[in-house]
Short mmCIF file of C-alpha atoms and ligand atoms in Angstrom, two decimals:
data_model
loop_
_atom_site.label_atom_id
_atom_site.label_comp_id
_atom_site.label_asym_id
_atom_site.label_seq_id
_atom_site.Cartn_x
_atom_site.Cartn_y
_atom_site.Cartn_z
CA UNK A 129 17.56 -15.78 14.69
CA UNK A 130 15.70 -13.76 12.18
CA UNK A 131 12.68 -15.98 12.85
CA UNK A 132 12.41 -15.17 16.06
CA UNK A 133 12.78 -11.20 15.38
CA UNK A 134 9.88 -11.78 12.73
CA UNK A 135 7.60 -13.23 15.45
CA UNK A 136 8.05 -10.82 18.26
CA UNK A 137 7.77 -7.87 15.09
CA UNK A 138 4.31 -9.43 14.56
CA UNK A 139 3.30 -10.24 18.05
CA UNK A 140 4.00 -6.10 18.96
CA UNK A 141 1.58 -5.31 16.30
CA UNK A 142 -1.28 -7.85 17.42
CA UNK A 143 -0.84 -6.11 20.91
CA UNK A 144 -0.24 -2.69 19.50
CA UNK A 145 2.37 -1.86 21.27
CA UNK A 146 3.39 0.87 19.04
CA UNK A 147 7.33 1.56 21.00
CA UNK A 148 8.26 -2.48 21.25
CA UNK A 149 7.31 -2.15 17.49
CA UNK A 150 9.57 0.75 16.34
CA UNK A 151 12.65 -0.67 18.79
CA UNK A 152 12.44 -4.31 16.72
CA UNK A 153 12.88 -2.41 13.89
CA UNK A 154 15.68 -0.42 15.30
CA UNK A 155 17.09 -3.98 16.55
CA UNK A 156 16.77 -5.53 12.88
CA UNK A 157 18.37 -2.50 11.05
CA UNK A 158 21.28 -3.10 13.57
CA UNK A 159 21.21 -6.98 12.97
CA UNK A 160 21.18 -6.49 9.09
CA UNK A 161 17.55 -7.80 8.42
CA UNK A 162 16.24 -6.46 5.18
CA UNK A 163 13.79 -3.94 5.53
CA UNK A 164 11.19 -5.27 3.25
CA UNK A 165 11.75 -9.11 4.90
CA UNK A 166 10.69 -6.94 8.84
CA UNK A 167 7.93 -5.72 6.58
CA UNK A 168 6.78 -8.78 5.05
CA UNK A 169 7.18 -11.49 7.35
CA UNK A 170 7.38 -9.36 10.23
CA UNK A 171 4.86 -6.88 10.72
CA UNK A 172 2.37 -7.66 8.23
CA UNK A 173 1.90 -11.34 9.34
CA UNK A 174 0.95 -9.73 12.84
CA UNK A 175 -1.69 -6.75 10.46
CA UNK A 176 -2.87 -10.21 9.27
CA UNK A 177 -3.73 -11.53 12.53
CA UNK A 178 -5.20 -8.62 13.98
CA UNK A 179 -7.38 -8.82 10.73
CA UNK A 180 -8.40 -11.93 11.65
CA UNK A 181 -9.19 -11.59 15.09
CA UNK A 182 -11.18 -8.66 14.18
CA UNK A 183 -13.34 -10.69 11.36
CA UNK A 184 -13.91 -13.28 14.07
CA UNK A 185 -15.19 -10.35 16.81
CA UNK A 186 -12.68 -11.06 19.22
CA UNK A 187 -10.92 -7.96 17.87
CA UNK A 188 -12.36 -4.53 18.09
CA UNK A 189 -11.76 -0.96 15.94
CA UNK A 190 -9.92 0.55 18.76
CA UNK A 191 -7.89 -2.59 18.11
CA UNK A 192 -7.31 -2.41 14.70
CA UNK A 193 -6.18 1.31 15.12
CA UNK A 194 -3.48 0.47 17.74
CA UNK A 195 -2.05 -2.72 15.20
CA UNK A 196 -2.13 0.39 12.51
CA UNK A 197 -0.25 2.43 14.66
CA UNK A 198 2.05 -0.03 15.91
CA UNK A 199 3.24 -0.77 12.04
CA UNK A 200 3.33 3.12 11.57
CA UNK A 201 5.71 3.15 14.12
CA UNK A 202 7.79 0.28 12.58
CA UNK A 203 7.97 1.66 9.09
CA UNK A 204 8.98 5.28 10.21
CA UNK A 205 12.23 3.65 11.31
CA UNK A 206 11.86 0.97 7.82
CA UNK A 207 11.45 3.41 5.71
CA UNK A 208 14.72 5.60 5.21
CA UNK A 209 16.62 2.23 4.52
CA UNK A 210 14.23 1.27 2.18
CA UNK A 211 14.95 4.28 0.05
CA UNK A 212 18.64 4.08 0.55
CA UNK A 213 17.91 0.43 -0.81
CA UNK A 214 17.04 1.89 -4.07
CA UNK A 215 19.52 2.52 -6.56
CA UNK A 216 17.75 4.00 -9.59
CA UNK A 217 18.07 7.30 -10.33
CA UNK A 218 17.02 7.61 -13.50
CA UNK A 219 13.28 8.82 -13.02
CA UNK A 220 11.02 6.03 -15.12
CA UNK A 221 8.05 7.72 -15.03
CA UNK A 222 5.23 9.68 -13.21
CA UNK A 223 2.76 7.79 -10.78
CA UNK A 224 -0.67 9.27 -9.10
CA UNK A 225 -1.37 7.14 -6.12
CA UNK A 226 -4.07 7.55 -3.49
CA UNK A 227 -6.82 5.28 -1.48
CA UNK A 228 -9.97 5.79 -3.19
CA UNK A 229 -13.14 7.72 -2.05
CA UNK A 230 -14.80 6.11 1.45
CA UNK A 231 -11.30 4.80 2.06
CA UNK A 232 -9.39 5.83 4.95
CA UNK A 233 -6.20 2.46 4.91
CA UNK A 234 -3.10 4.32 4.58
CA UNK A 235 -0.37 2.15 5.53
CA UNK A 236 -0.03 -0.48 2.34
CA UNK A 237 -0.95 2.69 0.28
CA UNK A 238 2.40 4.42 2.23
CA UNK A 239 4.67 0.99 1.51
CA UNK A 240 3.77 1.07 -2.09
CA UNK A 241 4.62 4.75 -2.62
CA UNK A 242 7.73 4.26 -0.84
CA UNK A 243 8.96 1.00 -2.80
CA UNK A 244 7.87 2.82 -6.41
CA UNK A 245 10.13 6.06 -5.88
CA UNK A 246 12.67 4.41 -4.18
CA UNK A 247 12.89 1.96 -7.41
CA UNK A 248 12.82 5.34 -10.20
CA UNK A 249 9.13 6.58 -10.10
CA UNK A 250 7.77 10.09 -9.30
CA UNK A 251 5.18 9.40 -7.11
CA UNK A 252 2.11 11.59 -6.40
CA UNK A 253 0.60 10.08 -2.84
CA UNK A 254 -2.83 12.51 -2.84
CA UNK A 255 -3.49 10.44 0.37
CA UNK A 256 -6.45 8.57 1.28
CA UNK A 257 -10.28 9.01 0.63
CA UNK A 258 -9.71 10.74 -2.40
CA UNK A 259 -12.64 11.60 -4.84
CA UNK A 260 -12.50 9.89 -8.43
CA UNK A 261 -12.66 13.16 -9.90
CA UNK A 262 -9.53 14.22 -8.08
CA UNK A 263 -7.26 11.13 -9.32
CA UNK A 264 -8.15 12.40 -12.79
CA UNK A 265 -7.39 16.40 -12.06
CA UNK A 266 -4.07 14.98 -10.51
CA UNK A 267 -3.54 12.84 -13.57
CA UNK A 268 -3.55 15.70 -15.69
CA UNK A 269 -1.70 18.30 -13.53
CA UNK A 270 1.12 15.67 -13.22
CA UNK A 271 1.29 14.39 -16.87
CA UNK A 272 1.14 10.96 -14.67
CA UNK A 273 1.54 7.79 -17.06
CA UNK A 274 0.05 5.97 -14.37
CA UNK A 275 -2.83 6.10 -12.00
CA UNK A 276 -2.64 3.73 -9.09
CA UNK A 277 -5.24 3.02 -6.24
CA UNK A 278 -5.69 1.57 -3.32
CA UNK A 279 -8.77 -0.30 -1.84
CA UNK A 280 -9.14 -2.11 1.55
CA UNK A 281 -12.53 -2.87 1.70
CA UNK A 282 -14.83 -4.64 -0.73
CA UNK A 283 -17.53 -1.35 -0.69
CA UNK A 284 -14.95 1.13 -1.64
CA UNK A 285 -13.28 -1.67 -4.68
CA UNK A 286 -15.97 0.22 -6.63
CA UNK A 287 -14.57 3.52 -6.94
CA UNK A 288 -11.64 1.46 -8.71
CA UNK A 289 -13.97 1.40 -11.91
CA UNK A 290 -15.27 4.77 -11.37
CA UNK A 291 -12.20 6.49 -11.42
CA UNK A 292 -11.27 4.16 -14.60
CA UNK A 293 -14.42 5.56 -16.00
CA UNK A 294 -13.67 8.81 -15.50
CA UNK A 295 -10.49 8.62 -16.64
CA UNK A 296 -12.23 7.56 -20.13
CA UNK A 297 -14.46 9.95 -19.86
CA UNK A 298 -11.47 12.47 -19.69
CA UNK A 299 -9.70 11.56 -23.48
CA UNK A 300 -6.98 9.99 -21.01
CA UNK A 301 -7.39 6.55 -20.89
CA UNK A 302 -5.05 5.77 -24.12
CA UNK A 303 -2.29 7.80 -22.51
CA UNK A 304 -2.67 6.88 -18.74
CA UNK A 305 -2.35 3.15 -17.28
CA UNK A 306 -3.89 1.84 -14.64
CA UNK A 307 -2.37 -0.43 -11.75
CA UNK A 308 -5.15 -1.34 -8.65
CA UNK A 309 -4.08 -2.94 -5.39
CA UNK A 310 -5.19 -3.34 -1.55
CA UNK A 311 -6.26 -6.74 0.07
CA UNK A 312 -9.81 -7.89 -1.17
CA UNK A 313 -8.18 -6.27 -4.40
CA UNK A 314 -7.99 -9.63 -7.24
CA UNK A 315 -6.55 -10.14 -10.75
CA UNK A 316 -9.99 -11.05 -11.81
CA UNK A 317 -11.26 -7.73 -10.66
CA UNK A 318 -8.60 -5.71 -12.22
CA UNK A 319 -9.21 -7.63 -15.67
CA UNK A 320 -13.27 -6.97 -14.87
CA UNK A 321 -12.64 -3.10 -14.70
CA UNK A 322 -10.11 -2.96 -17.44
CA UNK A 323 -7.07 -1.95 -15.08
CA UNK A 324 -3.68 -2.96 -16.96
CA UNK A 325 -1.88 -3.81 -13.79
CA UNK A 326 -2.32 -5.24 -10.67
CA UNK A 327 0.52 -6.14 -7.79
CA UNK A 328 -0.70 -7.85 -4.42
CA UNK A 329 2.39 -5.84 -2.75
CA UNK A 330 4.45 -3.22 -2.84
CA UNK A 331 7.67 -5.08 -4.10
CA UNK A 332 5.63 -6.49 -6.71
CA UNK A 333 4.02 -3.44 -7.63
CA UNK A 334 7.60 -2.13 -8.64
CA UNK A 335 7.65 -4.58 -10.82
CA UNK A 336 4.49 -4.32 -12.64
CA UNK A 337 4.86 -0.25 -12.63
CA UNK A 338 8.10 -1.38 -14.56
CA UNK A 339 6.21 -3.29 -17.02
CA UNK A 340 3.50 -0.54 -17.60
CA UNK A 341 6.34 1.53 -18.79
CA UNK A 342 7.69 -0.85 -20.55
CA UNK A 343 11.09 -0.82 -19.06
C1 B12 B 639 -5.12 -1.47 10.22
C2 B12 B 639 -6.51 -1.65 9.69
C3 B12 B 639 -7.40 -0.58 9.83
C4 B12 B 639 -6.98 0.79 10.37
C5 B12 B 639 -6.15 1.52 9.30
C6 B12 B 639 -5.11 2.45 9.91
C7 B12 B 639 -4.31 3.18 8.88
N1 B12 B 639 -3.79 4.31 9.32
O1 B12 B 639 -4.16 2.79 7.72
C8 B12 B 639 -8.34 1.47 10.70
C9 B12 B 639 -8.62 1.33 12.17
C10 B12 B 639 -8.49 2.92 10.29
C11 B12 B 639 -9.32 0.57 9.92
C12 B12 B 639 -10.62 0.93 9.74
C13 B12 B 639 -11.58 0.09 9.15
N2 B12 B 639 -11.40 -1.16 8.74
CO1 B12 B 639 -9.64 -1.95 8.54
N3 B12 B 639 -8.15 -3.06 8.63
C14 B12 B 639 -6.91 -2.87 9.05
C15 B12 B 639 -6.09 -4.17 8.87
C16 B12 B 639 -6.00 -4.89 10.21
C17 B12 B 639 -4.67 -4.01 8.35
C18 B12 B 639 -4.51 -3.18 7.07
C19 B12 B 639 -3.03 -2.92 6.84
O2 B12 B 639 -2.54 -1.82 7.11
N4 B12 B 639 -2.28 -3.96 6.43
C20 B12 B 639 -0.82 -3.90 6.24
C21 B12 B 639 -0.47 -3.40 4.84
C22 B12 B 639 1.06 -3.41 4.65
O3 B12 B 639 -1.03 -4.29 3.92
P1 B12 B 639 -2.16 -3.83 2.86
O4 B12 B 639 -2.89 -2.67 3.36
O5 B12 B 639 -2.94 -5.03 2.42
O6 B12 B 639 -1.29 -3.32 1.61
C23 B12 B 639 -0.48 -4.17 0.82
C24 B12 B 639 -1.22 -4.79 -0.39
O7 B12 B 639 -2.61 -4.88 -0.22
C25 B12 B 639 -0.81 -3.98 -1.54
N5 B12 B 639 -1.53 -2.74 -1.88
C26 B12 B 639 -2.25 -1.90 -1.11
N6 B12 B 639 -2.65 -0.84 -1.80
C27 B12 B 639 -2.20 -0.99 -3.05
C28 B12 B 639 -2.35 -0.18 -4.17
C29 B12 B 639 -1.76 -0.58 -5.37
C30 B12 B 639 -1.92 0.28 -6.56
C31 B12 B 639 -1.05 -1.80 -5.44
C32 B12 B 639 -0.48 -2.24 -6.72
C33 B12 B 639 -0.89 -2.61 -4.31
C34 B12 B 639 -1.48 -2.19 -3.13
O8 B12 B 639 0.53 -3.62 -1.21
C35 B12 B 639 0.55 -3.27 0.17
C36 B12 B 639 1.94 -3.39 0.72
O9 B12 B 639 2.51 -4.66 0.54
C37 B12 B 639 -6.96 -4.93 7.82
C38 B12 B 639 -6.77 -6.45 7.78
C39 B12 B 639 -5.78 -6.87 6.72
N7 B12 B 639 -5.00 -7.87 7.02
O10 B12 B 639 -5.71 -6.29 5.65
C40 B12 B 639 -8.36 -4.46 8.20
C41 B12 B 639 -9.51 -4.49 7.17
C42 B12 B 639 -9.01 -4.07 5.80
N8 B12 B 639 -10.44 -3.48 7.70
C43 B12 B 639 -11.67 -3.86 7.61
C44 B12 B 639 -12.77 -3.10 8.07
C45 B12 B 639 -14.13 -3.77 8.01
C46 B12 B 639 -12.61 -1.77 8.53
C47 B12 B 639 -13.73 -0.82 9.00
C48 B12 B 639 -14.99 -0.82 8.13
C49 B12 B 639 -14.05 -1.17 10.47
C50 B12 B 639 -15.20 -0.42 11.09
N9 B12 B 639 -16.20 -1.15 11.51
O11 B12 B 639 -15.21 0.79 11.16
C51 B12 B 639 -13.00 0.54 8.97
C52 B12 B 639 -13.17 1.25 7.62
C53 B12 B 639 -12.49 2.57 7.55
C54 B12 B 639 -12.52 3.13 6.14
N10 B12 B 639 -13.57 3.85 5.80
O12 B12 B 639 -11.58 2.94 5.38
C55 B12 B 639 -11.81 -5.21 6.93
C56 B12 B 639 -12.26 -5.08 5.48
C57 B12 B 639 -13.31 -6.13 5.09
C58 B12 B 639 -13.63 -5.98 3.64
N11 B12 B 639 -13.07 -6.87 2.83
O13 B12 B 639 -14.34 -5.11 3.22
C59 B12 B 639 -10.41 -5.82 7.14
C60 B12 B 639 -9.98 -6.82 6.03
C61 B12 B 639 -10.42 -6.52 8.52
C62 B12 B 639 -11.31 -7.76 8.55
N12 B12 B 639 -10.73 -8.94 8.38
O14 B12 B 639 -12.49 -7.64 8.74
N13 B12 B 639 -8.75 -0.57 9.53
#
């Protein structure tokens, strides 16, 4: 049953059709699907197609921005029961999220904020294409205890280390952790550019936010 919700949530993004998106999701709430299992093996596996199909040329931008709106349209109606979904209320700590410089994917950034302050964290989203400099300003401002970034594309990965370097550069590097995400985004790479954590999701990511603060 939910297998066949799953594959008509994906096939709405690969033909971005942005209301058959936000109804399924409507439709699953209703049938008790869990949010983050739409999300998952819903309307990501469809992003992931529509990546695909893009890489391959068959795909164009205008393409990719309809999928992106299609799973904008699904997590609007996602979202509010994914918060309800979290129980904490104790706050754990203070997180500065944003997609770094050159770097305008917004939608995994979105999921992760969503899943760390539903789960106890005060999250910061500066929003995308932010400047290194600015992660650090916002750092400080916030008293954040951890800085975390988003990268989509292997060219903008880069700004990862810069804002890590800057960070150092700062005095804040003993105080503030550092947790780097996004799809071309590897363990490896995180360990490269000294980042202590490192989640290939947002459920995940609550996880390793958890471990950063040692709770
Ligand atoms: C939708 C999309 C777009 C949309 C974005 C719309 C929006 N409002 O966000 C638009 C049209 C803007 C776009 C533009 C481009 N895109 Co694009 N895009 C995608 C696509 C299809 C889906 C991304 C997505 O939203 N996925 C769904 C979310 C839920 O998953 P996610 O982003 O991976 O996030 C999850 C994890 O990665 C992780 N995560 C993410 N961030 C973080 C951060 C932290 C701290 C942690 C812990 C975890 C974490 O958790 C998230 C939730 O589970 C991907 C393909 C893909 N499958 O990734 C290509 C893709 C990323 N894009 C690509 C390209 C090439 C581009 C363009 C350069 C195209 C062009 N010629 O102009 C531009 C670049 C724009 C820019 N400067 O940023 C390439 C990147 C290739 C590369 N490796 O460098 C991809 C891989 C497509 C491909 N196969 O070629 N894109």
């Amino acid at each position: 049953m939910s297998e066949e919700l799953y594959k008509k949530m994906a096939q709405s993004v690969i033909e971005g059709d942005e209301d058959e998106a936000g109804a399924l999701a409507q439709q699953a709430l209703e049938a008790g699907v869990e949010p983050l299992d739409a999300i998952n093996k819903g309307y990501t596996a469809g992003m992931d197609v529509v990546g695909e199909l893009f890489a391959t040329g068959e795909y164009f931008l205008p393409d990719l921005i309809l999928g992106g709106e299609a799973m904008k349209a699904a997590l609007a109606v996602l979202e509010p029961a994914l918060k309800e979904r979290g129980e904490q209320r104790e706050v754990l700590g203070t997180i500065v999220l944003g997609s770094v410089k050159g770097d305008i994917h917004e939608i995994g950034k979105a999921l992760v904020g969503t899943m760390l302050s539903a789960n106890g964290f005060e999250v910061y989203d500066l929003g995308i294409d932010i400047a290194s400099n600015e992660f650090v300003t916002k750092a400080q401002e916030h008293n954040a205890d951890i800085v975390a970034l988003s990268a989509l594309l292997t060219t903008t990965m880069l700004h990862q280390r810069e804002v890590i370097e800057l960070l150092a550069e700062a005095g804040l590097r003993d105080r503030v952790k550092v947790m780097v995400g996004g799809s071309p985004v590897t363990p490896e790479w995180a360990e490269q550019i000294g980042a202590e954590g490192f989640a290939e999701d947002a459920a995940t990511a609550v996880g390793v936010a958890k471990r950063l603060m040692g709770v």
